[in-house]
Short mmCIF file of C-alpha atoms in Angstrom, two decimals:
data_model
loop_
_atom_site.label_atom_id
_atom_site.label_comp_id
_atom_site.label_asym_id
_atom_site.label_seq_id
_atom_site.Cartn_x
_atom_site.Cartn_y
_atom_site.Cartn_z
CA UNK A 1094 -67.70 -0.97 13.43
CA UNK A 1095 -69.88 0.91 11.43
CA UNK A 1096 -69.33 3.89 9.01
CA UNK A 1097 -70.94 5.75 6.21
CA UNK A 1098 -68.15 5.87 3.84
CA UNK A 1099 -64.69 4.35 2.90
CA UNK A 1100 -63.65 8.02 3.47
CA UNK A 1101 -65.24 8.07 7.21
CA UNK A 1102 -62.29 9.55 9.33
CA UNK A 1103 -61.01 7.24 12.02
CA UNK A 1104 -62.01 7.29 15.84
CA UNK A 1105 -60.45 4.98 18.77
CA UNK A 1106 -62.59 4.55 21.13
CA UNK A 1107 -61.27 3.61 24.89
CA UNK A 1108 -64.01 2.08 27.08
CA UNK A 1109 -63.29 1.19 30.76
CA UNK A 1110 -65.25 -1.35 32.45
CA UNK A 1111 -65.35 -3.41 36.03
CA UNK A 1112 -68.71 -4.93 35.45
CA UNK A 1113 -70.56 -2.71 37.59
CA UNK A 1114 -73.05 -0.57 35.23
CA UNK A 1115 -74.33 -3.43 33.00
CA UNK A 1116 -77.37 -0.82 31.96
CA UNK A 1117 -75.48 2.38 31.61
CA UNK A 1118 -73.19 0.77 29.51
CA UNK A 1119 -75.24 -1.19 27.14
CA UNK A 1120 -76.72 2.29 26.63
CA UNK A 1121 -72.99 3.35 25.95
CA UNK A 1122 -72.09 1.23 23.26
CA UNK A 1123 -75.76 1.07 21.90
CA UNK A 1124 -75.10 4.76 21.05
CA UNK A 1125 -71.61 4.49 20.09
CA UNK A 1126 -72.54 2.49 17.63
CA UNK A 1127 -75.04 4.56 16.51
CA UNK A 1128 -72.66 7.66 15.44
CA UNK A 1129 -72.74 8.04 12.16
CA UNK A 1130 -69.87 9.63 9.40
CA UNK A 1131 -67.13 8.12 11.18
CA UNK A 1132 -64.99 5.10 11.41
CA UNK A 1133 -64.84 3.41 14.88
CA UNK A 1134 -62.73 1.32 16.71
CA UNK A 1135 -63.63 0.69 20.05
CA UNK A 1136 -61.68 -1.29 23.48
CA UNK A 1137 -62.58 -2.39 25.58
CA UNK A 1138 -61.03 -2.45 29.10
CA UNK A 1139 -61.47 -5.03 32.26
CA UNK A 1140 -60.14 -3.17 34.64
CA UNK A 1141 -59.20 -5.83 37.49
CA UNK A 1142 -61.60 -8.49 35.52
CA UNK A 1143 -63.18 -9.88 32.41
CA UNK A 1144 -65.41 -7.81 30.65
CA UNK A 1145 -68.63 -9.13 30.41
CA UNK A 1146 -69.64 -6.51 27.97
CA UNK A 1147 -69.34 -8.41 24.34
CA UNK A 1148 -69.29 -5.74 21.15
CA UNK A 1149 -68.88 -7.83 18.02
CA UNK A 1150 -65.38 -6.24 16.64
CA UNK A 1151 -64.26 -4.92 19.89
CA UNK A 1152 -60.64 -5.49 20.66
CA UNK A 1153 -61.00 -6.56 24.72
CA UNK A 1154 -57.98 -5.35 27.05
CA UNK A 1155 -58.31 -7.16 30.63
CA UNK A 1156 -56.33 -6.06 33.47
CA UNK A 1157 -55.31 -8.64 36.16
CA UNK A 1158 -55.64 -5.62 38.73
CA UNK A 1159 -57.47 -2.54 38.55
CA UNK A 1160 -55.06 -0.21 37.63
CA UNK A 1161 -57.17 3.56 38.21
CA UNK A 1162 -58.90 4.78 35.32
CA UNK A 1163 -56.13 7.08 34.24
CA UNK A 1164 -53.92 3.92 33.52
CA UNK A 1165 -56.96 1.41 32.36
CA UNK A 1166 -57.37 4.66 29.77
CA UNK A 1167 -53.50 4.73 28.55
CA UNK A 1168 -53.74 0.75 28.30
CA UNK A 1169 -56.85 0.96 26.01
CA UNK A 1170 -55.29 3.41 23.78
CA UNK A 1171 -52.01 1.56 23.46
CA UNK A 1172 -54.23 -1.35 22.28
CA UNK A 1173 -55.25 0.78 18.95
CA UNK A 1174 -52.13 2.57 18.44
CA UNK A 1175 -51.53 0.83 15.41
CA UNK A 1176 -55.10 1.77 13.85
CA UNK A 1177 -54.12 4.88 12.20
CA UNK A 1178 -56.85 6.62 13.38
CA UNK A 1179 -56.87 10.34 13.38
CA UNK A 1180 -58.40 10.70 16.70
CA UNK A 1181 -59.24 9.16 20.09
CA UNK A 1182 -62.25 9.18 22.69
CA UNK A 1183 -62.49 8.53 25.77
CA UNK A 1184 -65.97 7.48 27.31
CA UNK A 1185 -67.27 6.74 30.40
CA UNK A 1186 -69.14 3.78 30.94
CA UNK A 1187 -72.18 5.79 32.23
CA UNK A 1188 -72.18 8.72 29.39
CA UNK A 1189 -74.27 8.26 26.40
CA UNK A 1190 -74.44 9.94 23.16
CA UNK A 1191 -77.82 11.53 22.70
CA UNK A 1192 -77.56 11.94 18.89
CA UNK A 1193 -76.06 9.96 15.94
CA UNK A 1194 -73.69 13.22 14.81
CA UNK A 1195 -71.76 13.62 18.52
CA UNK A 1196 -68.73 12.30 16.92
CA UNK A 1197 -68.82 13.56 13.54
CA UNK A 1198 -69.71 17.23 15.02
CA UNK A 1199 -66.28 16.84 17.66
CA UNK A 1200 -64.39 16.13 14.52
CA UNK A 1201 -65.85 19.19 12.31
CA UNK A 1202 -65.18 20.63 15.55
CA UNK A 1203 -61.64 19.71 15.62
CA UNK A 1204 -60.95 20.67 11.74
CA UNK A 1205 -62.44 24.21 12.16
CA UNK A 1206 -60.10 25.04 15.61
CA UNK A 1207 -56.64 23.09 13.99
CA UNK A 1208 -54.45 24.52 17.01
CA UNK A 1209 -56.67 22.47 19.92
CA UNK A 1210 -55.12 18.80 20.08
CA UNK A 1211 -58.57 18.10 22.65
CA UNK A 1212 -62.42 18.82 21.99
CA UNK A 1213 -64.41 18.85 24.82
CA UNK A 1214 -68.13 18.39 23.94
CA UNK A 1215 -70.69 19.56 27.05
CA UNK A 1216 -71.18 16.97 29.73
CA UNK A 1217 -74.70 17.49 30.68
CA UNK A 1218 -77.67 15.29 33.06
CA UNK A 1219 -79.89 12.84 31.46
CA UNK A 1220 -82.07 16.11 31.02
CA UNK A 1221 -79.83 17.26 28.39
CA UNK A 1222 -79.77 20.16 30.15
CA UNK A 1223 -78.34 20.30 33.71
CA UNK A 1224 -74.32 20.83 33.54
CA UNK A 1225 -72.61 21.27 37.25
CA UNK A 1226 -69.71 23.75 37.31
CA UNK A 1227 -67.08 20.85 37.83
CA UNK A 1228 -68.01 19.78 34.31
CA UNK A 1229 -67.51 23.39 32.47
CA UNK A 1230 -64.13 22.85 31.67
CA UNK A 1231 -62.78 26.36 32.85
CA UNK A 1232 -62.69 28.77 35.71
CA UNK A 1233 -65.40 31.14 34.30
CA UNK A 1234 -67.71 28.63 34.11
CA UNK A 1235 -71.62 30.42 34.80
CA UNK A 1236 -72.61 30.14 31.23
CA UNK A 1237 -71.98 26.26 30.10
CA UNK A 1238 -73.13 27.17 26.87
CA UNK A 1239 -70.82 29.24 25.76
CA UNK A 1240 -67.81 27.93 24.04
CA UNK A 1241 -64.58 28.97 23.53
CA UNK A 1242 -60.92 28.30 24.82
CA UNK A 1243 -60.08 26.13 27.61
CA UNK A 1244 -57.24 24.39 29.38
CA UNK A 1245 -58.57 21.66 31.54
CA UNK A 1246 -60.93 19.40 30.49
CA UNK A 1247 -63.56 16.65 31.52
CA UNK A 1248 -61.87 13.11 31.20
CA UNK A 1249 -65.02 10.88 30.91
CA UNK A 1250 -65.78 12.29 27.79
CA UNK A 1251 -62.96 14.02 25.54
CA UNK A 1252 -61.79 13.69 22.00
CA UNK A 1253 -57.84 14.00 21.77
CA UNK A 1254 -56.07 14.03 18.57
CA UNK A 1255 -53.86 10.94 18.34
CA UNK A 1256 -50.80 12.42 17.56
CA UNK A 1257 -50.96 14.46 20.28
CA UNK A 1258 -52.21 12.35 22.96
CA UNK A 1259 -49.15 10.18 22.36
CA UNK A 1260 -46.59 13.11 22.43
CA UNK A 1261 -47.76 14.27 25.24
CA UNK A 1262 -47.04 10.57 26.95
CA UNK A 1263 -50.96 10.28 27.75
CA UNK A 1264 -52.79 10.41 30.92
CA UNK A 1265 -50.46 10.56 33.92
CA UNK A 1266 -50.69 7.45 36.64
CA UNK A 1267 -52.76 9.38 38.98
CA UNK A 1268 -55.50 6.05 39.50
CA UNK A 1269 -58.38 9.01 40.38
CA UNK A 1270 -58.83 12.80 39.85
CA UNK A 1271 -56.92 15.09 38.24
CA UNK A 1272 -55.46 13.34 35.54
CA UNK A 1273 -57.33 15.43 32.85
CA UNK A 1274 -55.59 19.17 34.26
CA UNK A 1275 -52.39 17.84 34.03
CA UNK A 1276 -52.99 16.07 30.70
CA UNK A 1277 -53.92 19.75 29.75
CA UNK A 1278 -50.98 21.37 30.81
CA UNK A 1279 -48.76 18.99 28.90
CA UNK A 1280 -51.14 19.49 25.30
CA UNK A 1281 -50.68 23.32 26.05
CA UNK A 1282 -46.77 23.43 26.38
CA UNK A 1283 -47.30 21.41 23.16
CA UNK A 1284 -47.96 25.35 21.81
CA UNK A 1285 -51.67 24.12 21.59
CA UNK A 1286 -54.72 24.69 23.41
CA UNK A 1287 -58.00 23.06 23.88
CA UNK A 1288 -61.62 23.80 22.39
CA UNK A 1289 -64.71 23.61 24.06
CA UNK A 1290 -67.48 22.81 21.62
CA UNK A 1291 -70.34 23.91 24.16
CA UNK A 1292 -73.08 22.93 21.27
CA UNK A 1293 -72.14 19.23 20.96
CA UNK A 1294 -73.92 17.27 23.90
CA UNK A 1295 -73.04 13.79 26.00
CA UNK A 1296 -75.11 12.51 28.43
CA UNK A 1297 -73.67 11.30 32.02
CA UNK A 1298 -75.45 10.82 35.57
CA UNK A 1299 -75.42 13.91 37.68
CA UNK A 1300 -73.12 12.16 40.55
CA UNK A 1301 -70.91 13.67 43.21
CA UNK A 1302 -67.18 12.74 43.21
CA UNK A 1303 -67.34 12.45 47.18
CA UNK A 1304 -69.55 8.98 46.71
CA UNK A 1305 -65.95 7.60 46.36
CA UNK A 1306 -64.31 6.52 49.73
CA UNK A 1307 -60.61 7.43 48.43
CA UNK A 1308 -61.83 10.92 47.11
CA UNK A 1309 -60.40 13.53 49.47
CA UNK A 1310 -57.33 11.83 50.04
CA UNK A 1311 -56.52 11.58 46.34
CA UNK A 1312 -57.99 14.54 45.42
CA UNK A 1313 -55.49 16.21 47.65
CA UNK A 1314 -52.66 13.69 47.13
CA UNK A 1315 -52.79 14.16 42.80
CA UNK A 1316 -52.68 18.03 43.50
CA UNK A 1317 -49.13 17.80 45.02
CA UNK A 1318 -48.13 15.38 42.41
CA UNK A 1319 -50.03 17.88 39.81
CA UNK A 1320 -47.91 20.81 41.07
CA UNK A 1321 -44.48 18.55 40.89
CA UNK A 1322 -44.79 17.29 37.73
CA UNK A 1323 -46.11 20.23 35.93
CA UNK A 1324 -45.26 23.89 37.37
CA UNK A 1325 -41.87 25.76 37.29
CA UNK A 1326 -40.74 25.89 40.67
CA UNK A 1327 -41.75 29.09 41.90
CA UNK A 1328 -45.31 28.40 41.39
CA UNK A 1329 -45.01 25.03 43.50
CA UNK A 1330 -45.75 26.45 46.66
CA UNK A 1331 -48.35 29.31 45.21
CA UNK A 1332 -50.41 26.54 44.18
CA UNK A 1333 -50.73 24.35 47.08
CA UNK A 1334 -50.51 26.88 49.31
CA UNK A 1335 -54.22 27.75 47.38
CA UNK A 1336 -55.31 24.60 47.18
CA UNK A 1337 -54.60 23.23 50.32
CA UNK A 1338 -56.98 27.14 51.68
CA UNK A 1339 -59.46 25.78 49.03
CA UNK A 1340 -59.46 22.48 50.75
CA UNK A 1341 -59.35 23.48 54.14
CA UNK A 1342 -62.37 25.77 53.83
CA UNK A 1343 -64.18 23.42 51.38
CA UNK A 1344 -63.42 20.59 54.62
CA UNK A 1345 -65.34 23.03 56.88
CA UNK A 1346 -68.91 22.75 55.34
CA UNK A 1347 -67.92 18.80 53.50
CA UNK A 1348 -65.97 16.93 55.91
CA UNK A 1349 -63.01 15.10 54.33
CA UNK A 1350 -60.29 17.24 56.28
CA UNK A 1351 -58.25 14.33 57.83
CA UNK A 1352 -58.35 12.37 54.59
CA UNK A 1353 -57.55 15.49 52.62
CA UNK A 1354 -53.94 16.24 54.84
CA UNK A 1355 -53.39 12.82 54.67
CA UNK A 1356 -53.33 13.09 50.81
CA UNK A 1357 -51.24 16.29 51.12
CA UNK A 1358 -48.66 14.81 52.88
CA UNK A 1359 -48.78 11.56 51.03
CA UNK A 1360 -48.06 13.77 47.96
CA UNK A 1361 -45.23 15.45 49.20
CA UNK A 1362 -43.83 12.15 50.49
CA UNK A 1363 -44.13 10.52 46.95
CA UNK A 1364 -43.81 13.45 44.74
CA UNK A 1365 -40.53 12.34 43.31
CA UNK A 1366 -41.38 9.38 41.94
CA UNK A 1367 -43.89 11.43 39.28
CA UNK A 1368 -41.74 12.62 36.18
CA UNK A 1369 -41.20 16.31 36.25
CA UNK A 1370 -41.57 18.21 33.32
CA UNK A 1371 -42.20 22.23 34.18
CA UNK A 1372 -44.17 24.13 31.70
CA UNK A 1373 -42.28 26.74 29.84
CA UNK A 1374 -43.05 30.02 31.05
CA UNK A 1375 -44.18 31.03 27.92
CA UNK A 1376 -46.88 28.58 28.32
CA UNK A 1377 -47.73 29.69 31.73
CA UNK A 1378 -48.09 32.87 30.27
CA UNK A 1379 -50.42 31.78 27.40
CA UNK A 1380 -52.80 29.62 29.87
CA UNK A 1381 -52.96 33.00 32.30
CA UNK A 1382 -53.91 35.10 28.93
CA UNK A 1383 -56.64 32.34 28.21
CA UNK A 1384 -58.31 32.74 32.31
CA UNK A 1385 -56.50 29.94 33.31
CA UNK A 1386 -53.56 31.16 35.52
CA UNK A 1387 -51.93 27.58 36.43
CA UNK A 1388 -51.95 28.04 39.98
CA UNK A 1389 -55.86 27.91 39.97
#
């Protein structure tokens, strides 16, 4: 992979294919391997099949099943664990890099905020300018151009600090949705937070997440698990009691409402096979402080 100097820093990059978007991700790696002042090292993952994607110096991961993209993700990364590599990104096989300095920006990025174990560049359309709410990684989220603090992120294209990403036990099994909040949480009880570097731009197709058949009932199945694994116990029933309002009312004007209690109850069903580790109340404290009360 290509770099400028011997002293390039080191970037894993975790790719996740199932031969679907031959176009979007030539454009991918085309770019990838564009990005200049750093040292990369890119997977790439078959999830449930044989890439056909072929990257000369590519280490290839394939999957016998598909496995969710949270868990195609961790597999990728555990391929380059032993790169020593400062950091790791995650890309989407649809997002592009519309410059040659996206990486080497995240990583000045991630030098000038020390304390953020994640930089999240701006997800915008093709257009380079059109960025929908669900991609501003916070609540307050009417200006996408303004950067600053945050505590969730957007998974498809994220830069985590190695270290990090491994103590935190990486992306939970959730197969679809959520997995980047609860990631998150578990960098923040770390005593960290994340960055949003609002100036540094990826490219991605403006899609809805409701194309997807499974998306209501895992949307509302992940938030139970979410709740279980993450939130001190008082907070449990604050937060679904919100989200499953949110969902109801969002089910009124989008459909999705018998998939969506289906996934609630699935959840609650299942819950304890998820790991539970509660955030420290001094954490809960410090993501309320940065507009991001964990029950939101």
């Amino acid at each position: 992979m290509p770099a400028s100097s011997p002293a390039a820093t080191g970037v894993d990059v975790v790719l996740l294919t199932m031969n679907d978007r031959p176009d979007e991700e030539a454009a991918a790696v085309r770019t990838l391997l564009a990005q200049q002042d750093v040292e990369i090292r890119l997977v790439i993952v078959g999830n449930g099949c044989r890439p056909s994607l072929s990257v000369p110096g590519a280490t290839v991961v394939t999957l016998p099943e598909n496995l969710g993209i949270p868990e195609g993700r961790n597999r990728g990364a555990l391929a380059l664990r032993d790169t020593g590599s400062e950091f790791v990104f995650f890309l989407d096989n649809d997002a592009s890099f519309p410059r040659p300095d996206v990486l080497s920006r995240l990583v000045t990025e991630a030098r000038r905020h020390p304390r953020a174990p994640y930089i999240q560049p701006r997800l915008t359309g093709p257009d380079d300018t059109t960025t929908p709410r669900r991609w501003v990684p916070r609540l307050r989220a009417g200006d996408p151009a303004r950067p600053g603090t945050v505590a969730t992120m957007t998974e498809g294209v994220v830069m985590v600090r190695r270290d990090a990403f491994d103590a935190a036990g990486g992306w939970a099994d959730f197969f679809l949705y959520h997995e980047g909040i609860d990631l998150a949480y578990r960098l923040w009880d770390q005593g960290r937070t994340g960055w949003y570097a609002a100036d540094v731009r990826m490219h991605h197709p403006v899609t809805s997440p409701t194309r997807h058949a499974l998306f209501h009932r895992l949307a509302a199945r992940n938030r139970v698990w979410l709740a279980h694994r993450n939130l001190p116990g008082p907070l449990v029933p604050v937060y679904l009691g919100i989200w499953a309002a949110v969902t109801a009312l969002r089910g009124l004007r989008g459909g999705g409402r018998q998939e969506s209690l289906q996934g609630f109850r699935e959840g609650w069903a299942t819950r304890r096979d998820q790991v539970r580790r509660p955030l420290r109340w001094r954490t809960v404290a410090r993501l309320t402080a940065a507009g991001r009360p964990p029950v939101l």
